[in-house]
PDB file of C-alpha atoms and ligand atoms in Angstrom:
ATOM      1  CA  UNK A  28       0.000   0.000   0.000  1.00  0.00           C
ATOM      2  CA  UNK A  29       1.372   3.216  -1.165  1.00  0.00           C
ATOM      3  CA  UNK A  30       1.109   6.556   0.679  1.00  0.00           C
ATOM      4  CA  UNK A  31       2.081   8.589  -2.786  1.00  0.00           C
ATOM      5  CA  UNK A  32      -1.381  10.399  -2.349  1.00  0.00           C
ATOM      6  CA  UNK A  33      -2.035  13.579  -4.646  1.00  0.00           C
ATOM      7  CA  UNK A  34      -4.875  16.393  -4.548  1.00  0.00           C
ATOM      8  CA  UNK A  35      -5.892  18.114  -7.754  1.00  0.00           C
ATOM      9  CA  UNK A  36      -7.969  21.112  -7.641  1.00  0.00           C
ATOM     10  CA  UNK A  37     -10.776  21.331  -9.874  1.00  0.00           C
ATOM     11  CA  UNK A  38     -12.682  25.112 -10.431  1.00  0.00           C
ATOM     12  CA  UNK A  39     -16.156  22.964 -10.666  1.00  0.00           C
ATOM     13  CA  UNK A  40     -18.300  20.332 -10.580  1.00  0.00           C
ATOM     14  CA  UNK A  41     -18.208  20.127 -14.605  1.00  0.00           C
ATOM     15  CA  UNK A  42     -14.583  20.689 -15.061  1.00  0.00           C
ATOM     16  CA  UNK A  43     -13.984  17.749 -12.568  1.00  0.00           C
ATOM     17  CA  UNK A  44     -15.929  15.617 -14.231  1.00  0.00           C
ATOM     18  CA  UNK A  45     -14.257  16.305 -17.574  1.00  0.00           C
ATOM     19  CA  UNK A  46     -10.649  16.335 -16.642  1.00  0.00           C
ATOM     20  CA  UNK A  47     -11.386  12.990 -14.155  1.00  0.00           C
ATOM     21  CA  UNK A  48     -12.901  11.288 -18.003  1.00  0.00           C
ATOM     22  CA  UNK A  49      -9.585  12.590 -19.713  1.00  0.00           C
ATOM     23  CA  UNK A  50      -7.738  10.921 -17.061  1.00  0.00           C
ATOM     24  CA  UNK A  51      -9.266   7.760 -17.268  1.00  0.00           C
ATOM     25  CA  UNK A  52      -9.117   7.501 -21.053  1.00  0.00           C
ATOM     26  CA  UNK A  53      -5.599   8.449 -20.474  1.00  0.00           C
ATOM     27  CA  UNK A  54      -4.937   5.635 -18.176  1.00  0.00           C
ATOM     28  CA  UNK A  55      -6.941   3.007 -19.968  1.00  0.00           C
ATOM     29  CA  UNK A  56      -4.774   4.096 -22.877  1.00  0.00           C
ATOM     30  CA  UNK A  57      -1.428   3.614 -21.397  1.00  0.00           C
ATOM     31  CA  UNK A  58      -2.267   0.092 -19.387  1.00  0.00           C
ATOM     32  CA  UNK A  59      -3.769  -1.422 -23.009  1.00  0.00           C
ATOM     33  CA  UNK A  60      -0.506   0.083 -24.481  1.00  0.00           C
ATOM     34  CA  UNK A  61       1.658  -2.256 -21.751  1.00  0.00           C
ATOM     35  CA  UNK A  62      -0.636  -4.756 -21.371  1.00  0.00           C
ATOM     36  CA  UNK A  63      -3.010  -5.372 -24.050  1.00  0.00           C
ATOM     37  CA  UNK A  64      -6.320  -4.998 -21.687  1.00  0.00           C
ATOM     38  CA  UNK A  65      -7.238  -2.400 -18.702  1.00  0.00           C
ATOM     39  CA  UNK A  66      -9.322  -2.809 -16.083  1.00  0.00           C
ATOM     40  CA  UNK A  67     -11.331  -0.391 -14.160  1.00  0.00           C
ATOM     41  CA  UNK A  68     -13.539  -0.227 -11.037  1.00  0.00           C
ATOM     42  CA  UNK A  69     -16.502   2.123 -11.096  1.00  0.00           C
ATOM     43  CA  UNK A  70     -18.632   3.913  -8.471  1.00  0.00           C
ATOM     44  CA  UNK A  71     -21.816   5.273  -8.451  1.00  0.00           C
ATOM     45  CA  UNK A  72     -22.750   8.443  -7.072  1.00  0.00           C
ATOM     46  CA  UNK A  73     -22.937  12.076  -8.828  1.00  0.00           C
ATOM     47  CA  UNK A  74     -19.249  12.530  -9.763  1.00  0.00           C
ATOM     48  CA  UNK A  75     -18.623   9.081 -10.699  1.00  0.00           C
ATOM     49  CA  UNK A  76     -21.637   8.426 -13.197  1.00  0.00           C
ATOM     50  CA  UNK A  77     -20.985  12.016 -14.673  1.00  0.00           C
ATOM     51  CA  UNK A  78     -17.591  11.503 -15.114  1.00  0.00           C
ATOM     52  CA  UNK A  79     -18.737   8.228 -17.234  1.00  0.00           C
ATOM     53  CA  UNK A  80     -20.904  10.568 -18.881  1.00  0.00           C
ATOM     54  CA  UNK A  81     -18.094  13.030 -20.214  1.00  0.00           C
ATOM     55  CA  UNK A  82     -16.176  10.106 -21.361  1.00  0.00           C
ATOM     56  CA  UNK A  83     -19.069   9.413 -23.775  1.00  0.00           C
ATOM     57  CA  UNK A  84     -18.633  12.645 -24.678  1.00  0.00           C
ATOM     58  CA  UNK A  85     -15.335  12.220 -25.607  1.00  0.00           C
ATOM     59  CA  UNK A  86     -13.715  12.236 -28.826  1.00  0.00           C
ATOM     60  CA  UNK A  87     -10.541  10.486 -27.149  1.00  0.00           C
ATOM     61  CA  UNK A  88     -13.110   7.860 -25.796  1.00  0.00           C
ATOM     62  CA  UNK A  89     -12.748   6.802 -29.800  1.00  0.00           C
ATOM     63  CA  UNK A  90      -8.493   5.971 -28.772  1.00  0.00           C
ATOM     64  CA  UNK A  91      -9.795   3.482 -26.181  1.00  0.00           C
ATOM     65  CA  UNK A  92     -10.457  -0.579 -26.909  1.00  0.00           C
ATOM     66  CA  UNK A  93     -13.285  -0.554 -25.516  1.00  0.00           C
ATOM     67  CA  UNK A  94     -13.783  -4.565 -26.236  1.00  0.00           C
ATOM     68  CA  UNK A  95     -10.256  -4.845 -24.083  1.00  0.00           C
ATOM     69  CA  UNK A  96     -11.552  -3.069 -20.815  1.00  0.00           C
ATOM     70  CA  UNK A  97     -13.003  -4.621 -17.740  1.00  0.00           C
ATOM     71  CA  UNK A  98     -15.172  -3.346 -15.932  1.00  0.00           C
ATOM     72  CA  UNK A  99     -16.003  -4.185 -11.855  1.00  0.00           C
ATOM     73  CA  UNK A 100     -18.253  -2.085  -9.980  1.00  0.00           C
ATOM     74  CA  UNK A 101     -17.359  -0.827  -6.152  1.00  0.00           C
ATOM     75  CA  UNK A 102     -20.554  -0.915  -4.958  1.00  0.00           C
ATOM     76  CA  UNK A 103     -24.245  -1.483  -6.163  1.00  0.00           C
ATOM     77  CA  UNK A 104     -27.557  -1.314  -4.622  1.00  0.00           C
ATOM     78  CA  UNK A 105     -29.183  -4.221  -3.726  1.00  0.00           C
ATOM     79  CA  UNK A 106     -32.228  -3.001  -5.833  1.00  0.00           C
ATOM     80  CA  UNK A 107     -34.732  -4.626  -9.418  1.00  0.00           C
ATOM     81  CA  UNK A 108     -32.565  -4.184 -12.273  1.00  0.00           C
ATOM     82  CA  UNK A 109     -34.836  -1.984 -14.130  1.00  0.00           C
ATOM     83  CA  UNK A 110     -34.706   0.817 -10.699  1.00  0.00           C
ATOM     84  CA  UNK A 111     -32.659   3.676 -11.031  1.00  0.00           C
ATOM     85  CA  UNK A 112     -30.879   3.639  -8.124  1.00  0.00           C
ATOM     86  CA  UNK A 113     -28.631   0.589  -9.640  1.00  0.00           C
ATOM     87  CA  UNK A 114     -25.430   2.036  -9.751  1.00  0.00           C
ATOM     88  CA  UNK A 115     -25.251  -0.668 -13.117  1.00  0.00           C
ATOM     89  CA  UNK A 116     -28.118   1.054 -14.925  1.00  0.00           C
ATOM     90  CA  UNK A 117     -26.819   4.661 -14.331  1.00  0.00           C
ATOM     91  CA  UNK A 118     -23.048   3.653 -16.219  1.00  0.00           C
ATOM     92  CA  UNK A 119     -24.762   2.052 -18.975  1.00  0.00           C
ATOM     93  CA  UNK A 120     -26.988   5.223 -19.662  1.00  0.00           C
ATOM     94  CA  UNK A 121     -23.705   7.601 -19.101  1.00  0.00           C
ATOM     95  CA  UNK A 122     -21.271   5.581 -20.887  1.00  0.00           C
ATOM     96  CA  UNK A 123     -21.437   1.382 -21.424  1.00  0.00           C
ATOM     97  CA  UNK A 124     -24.257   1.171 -23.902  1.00  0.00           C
ATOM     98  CA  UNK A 125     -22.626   3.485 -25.656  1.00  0.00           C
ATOM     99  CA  UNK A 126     -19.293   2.312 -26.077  1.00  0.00           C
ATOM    100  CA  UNK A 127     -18.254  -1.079 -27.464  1.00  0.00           C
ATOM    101  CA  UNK A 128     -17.968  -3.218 -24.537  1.00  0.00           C
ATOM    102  CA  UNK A 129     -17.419  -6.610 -24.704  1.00  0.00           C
ATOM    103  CA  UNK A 130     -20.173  -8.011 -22.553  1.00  0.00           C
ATOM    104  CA  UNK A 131     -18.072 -10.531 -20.588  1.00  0.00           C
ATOM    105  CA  UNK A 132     -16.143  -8.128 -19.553  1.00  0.00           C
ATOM    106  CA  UNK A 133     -18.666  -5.947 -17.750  1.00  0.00           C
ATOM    107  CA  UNK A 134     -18.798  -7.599 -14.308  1.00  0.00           C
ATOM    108  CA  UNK A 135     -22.078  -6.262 -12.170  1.00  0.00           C
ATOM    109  CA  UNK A 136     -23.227  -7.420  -8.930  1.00  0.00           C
ATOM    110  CA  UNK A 137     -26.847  -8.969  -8.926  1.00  0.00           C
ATOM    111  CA  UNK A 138     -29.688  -7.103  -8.820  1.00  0.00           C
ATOM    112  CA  UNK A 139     -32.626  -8.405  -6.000  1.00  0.00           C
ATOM    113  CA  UNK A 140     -34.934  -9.833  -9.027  1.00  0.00           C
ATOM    114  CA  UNK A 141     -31.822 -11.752  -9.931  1.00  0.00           C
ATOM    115  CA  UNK A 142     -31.048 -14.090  -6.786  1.00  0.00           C
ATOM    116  CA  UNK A 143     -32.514 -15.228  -4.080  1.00  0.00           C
ATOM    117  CA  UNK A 144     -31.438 -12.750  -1.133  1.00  0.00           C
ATOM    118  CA  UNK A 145     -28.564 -10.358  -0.292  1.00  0.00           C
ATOM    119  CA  UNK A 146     -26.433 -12.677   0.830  1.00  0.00           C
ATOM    120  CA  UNK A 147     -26.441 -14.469  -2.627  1.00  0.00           C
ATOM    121  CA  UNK A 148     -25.394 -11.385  -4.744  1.00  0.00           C
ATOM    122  CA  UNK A 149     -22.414 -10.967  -2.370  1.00  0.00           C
ATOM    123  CA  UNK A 150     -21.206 -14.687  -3.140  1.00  0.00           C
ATOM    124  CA  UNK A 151     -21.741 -14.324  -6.890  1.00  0.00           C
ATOM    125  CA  UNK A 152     -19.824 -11.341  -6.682  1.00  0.00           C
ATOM    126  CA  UNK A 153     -17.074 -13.188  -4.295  1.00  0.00           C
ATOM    127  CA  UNK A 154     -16.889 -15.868  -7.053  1.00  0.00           C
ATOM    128  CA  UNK A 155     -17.114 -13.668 -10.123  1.00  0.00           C
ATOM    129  CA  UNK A 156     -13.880 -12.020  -8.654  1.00  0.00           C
ATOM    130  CA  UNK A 157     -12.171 -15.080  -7.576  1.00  0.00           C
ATOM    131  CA  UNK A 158     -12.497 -16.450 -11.439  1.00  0.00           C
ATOM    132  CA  UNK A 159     -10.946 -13.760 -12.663  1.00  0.00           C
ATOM    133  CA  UNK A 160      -8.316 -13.334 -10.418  1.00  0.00           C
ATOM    134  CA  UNK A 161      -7.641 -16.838 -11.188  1.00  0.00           C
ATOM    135  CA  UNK A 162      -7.846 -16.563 -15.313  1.00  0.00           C
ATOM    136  CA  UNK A 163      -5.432 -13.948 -14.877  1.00  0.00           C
ATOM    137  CA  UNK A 164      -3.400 -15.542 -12.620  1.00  0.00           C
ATOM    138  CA  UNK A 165      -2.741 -18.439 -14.297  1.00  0.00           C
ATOM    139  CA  UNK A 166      -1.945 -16.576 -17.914  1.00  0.00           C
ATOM    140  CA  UNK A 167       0.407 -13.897 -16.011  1.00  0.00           C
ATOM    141  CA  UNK A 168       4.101 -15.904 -16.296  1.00  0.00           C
ATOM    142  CA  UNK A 169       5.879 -13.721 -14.053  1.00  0.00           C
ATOM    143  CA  UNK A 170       2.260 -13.344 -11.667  1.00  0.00           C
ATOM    144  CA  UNK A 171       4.349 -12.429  -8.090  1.00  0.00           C
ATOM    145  CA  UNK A 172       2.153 -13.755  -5.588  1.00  0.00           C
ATOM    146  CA  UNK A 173       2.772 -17.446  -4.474  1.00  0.00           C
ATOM    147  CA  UNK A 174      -1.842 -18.158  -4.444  1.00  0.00           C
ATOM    148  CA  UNK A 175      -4.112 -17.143  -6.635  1.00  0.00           C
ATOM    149  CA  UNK A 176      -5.298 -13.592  -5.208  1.00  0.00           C
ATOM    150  CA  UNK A 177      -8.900 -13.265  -4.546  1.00  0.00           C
ATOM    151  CA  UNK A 178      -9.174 -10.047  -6.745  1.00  0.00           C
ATOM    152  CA  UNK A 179      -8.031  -9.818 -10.229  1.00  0.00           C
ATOM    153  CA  UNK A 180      -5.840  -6.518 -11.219  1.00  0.00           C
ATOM    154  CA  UNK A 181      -7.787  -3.525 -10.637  1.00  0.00           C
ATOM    155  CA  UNK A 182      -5.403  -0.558 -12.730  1.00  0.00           C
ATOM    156  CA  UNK A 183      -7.811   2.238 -11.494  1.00  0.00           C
ATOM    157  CA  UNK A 184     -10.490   2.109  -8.979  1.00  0.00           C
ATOM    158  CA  UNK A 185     -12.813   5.073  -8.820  1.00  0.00           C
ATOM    159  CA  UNK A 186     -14.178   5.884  -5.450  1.00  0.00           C
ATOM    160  CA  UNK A 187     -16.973   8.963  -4.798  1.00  0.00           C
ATOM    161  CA  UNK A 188     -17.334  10.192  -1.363  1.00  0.00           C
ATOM    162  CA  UNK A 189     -20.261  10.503   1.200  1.00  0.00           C
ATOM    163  CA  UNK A 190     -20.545  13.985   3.413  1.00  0.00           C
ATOM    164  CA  UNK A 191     -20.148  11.416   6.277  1.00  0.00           C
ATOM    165  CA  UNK A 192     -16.537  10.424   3.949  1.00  0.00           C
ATOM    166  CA  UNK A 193     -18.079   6.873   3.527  1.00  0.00           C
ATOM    167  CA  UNK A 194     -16.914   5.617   0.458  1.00  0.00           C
ATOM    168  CA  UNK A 195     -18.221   2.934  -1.834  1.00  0.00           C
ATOM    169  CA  UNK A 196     -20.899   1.324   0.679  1.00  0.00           C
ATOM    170  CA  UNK A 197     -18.421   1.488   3.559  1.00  0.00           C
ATOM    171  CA  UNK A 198     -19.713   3.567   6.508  1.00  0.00           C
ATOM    172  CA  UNK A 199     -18.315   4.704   9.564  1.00  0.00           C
ATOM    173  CA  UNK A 200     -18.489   2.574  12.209  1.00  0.00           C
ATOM    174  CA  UNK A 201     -20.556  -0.167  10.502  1.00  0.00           C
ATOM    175  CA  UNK A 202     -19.773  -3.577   9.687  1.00  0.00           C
ATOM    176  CA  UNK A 203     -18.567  -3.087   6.567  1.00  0.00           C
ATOM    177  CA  UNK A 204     -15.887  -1.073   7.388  1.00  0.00           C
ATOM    178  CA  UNK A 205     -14.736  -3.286   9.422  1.00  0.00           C
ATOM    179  CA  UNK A 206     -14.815  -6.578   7.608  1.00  0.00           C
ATOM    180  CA  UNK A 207     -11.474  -8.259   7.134  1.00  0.00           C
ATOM    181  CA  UNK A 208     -10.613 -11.245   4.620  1.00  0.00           C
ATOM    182  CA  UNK A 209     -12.885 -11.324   2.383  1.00  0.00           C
ATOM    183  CA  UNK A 210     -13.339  -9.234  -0.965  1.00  0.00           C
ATOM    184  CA  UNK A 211     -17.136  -8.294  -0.989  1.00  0.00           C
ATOM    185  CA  UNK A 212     -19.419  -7.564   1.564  1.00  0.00           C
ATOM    186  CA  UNK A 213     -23.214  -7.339   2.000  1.00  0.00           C
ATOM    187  CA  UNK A 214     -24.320  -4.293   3.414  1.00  0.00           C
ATOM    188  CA  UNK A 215     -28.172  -4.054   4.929  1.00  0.00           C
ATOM    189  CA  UNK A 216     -28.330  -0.966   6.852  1.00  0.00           C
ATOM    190  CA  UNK A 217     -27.124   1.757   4.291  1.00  0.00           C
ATOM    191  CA  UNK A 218     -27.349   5.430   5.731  1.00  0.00           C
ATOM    192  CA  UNK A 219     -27.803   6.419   2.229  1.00  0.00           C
ATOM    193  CA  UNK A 220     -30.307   5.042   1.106  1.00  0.00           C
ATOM    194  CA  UNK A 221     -31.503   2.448  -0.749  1.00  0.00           C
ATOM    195  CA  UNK A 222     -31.011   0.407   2.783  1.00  0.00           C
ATOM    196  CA  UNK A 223     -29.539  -2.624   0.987  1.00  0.00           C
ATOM    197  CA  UNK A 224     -26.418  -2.721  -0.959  1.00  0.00           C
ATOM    198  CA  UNK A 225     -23.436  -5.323  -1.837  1.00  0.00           C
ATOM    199  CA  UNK A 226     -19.741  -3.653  -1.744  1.00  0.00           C
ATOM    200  CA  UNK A 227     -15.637  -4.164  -1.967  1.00  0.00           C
ATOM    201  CA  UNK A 228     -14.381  -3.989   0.817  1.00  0.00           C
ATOM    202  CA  UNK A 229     -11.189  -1.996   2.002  1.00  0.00           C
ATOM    203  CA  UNK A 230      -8.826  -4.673   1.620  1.00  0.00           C
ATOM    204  CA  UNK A 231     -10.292  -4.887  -1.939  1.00  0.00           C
ATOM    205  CA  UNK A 232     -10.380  -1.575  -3.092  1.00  0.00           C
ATOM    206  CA  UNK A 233      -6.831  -1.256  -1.336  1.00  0.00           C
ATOM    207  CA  UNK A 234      -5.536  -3.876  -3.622  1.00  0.00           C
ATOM    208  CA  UNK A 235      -6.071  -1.474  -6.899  1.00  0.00           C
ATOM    209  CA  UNK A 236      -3.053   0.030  -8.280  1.00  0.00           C
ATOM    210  CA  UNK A 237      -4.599   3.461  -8.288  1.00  0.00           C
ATOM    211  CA  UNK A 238      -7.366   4.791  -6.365  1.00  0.00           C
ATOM    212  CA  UNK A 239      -9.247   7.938  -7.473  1.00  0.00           C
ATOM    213  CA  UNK A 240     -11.581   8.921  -4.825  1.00  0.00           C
ATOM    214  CA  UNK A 241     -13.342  12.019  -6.699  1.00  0.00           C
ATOM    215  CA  UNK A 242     -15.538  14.722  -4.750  1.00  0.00           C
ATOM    216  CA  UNK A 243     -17.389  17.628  -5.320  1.00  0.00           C
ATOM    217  CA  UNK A 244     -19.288  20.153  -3.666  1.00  0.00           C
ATOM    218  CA  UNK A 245     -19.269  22.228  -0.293  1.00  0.00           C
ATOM    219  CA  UNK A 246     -21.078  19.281   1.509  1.00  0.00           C
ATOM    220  CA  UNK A 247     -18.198  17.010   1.105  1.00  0.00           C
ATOM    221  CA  UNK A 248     -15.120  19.717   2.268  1.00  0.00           C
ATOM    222  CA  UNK A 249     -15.016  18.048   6.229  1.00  0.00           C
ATOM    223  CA  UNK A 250     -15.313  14.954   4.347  1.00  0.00           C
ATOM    224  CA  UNK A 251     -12.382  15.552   2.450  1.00  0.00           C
ATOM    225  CA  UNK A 252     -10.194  17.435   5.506  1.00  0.00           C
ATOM    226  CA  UNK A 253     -10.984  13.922   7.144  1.00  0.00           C
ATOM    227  CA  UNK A 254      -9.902  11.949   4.634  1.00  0.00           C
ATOM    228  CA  UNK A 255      -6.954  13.548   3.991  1.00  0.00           C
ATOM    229  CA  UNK A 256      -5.643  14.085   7.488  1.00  0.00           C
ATOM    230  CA  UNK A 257      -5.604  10.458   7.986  1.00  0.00           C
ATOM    231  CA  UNK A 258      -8.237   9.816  10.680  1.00  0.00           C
ATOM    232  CA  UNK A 259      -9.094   6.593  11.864  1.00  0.00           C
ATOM    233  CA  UNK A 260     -10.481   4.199   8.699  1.00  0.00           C
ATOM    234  CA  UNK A 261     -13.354   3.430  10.622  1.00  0.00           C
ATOM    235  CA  UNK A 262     -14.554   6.383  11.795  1.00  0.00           C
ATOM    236  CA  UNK A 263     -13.531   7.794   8.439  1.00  0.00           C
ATOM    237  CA  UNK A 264     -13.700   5.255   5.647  1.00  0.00           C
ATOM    238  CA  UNK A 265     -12.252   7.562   2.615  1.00  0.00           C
ATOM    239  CA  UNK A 266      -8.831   7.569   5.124  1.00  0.00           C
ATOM    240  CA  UNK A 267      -8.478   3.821   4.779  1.00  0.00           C
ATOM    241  CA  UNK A 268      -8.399   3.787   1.015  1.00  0.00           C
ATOM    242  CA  UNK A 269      -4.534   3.818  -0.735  1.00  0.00           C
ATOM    243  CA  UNK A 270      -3.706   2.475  -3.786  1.00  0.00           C
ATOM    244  CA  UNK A 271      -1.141   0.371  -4.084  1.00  0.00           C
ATOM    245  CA  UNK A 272       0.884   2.821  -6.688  1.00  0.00           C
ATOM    246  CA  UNK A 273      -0.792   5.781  -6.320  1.00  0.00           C
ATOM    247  CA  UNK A 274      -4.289   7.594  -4.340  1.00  0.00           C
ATOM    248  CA  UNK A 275      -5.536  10.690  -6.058  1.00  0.00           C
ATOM    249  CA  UNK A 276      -8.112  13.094  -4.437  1.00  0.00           C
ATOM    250  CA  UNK A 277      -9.987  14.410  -7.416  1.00  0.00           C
ATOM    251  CA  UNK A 278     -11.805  17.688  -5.974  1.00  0.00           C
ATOM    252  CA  UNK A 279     -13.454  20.692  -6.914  1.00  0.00           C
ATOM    253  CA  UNK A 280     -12.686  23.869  -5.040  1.00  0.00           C
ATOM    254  CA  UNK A 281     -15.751  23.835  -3.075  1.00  0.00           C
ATOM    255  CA  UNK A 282     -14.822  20.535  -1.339  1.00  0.00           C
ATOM    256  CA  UNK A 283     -11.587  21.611  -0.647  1.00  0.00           C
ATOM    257  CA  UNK A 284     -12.673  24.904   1.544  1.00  0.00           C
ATOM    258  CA  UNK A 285     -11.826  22.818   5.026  1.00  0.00           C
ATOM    259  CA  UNK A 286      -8.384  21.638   3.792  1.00  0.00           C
ATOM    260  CA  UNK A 287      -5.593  23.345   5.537  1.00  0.00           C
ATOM    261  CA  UNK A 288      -2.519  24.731   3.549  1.00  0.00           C
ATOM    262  CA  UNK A 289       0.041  22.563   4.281  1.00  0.00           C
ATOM    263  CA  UNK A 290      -2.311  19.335   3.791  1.00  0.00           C
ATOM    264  CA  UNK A 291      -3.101  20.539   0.262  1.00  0.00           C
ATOM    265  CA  UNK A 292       0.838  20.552  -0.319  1.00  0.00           C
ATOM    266  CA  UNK A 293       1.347  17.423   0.756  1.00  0.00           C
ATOM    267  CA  UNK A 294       3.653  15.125  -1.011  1.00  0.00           C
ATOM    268  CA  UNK A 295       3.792  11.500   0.602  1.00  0.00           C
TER     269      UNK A 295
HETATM  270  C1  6PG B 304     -23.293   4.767  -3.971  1.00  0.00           C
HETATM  271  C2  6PG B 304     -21.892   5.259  -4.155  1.00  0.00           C
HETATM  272  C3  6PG B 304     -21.456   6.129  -3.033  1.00  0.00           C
HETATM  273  C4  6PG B 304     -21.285   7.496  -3.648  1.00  0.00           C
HETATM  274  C5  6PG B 304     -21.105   8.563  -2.606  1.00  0.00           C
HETATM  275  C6  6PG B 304     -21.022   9.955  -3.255  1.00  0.00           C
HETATM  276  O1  6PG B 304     -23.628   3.701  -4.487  1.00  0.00           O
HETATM  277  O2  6PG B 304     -24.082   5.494  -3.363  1.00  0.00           O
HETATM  278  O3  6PG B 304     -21.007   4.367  -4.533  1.00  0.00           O
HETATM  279  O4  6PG B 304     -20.257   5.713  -2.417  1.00  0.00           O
HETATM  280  O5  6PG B 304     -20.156   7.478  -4.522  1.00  0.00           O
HETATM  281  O6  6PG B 304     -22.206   8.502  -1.735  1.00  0.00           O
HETATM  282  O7  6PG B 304     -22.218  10.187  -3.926  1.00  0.00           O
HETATM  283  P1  6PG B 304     -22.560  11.693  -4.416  1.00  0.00           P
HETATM  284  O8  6PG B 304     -21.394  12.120  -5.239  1.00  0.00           O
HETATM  285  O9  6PG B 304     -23.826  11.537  -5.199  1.00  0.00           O
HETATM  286  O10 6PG B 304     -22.707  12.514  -3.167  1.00  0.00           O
END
């Protein structure tokens, strides 16, 4: 786990949203360049789906195989598939029905008119992740760890952030946050609601090689002052997450306000 954590300021809400989809296509680019496929993470939540939304917009979404990307989701609510709170739903309408995707790729956790119960979509999701991470695994000759990992590569991992600086459906002080050893966790007493929700957990979204944990708006600047000032993971879940190469803090200028000086400067 890396502590090489940078903040970019962003003038608004829009301008966030673009630069974080220039980014993206940007990285997505340069992995396929070094390794022939890419792999992202995505989150629901306003800056996350609209930042999906700008790279439809794109012209440099046309640079992108889009057939070579895979795509994993940090959270979803436990919700019917057609409802649009599914975190699934809203990145198809911003970007994944309109790019070409190759369907196998596209990895969502199970909606509630899908399996039986909660508890189900959090082992399909266990096992969808543990098949990858073994496919890859087992095609990567030089793969450095000894057993098959129980996550496949994640090359960036977008994270938004709650007021209460919950991220994915981590919260403070719930289970969730606290869960150890295992990838995926159910989640049945949301704050935010819908109540019901299946998520990574820490140790999962810790295992990306970059984490983008993107933020906007005046509601979120304790949030981010939190975050970034390394409180306690549980009592602050966004100060848990750190990529294993790199953690960027994507933020417009409104949810920096509560960030001191030298915190903003900081270069660890
Ligand atoms: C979810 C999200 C959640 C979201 C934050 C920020 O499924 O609700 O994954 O973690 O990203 O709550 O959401 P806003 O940007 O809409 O405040």
């Amino acid at each position: 786990m890396s502590r090489n954590v940078r903040i970019t300021l962003h003038p608004s809400f829009d301008v966030l949203a673009a630069t974080t989809a220039a980014r993206l296509i940007t990285r997505l680019l340069d992995v396929q360049s070094e390794r022939g496929e890419a792999t992202v993470v995505l989150t629901g939540g306003s800056v996350g789906i609209a930042t999906l939304k700008a790279v439809a917009e794109s012209p440099a979404r046309l640079a992108v195989d889009w057939s070579k990307v895979n795509f994993w989701f940090g959270d979803d609510r436990f919700v019917e598939t057609a409802s649009a709170d599914r975190n699934a739903g809203q990145a198809a309408a911003a970007l994944l029905d309109h790019i070409d995707v190759d369907p196998a790729r596209v990895h969502l956790m199970a909606a509630s008119d899908e399996v039986a119960n909660l508890a189900a979509a959090t082992a399909d999701y266990t096992s969808q992740l543990a098949e990858a991470a073994r496919l890859e695994w087992e095609n990567d000759d030089d793969a450095d760890s000894p057993q098959v990992p129980t996550v496949p590569r994640f090359d960036v991992l977008l994270l938004g952030l709650g007021p209460d600086a919950h991220i994915a459906s981590l919260f403070p002080d719930l289970a969730g946050i606290r869960t150890q050893g295992v990838p995926v966790v159910a989640v049945n007493n949301s704050p935010k609601p819908p109540p019901l929700r299946v998520s990574l957990t820490l140790e999962a979204i810790n295992s990306a090689q970059e984490i983008w944990i993107v933020a906007a708006g005046a509601d979120k600047a304790a949030a981010v002052c939190l975050g970034l000032a390394g409180a306690n993971p549980v009592q602050v879940p966004a100060s848990g997450a750190h990529g294993v190469g790199k953690t960027l803090w994507l933020i417009d200028q409104d949810a920096a306000a509560k960030v001191p000086e030298q915190l903003m400067r900081r270069d660890s």
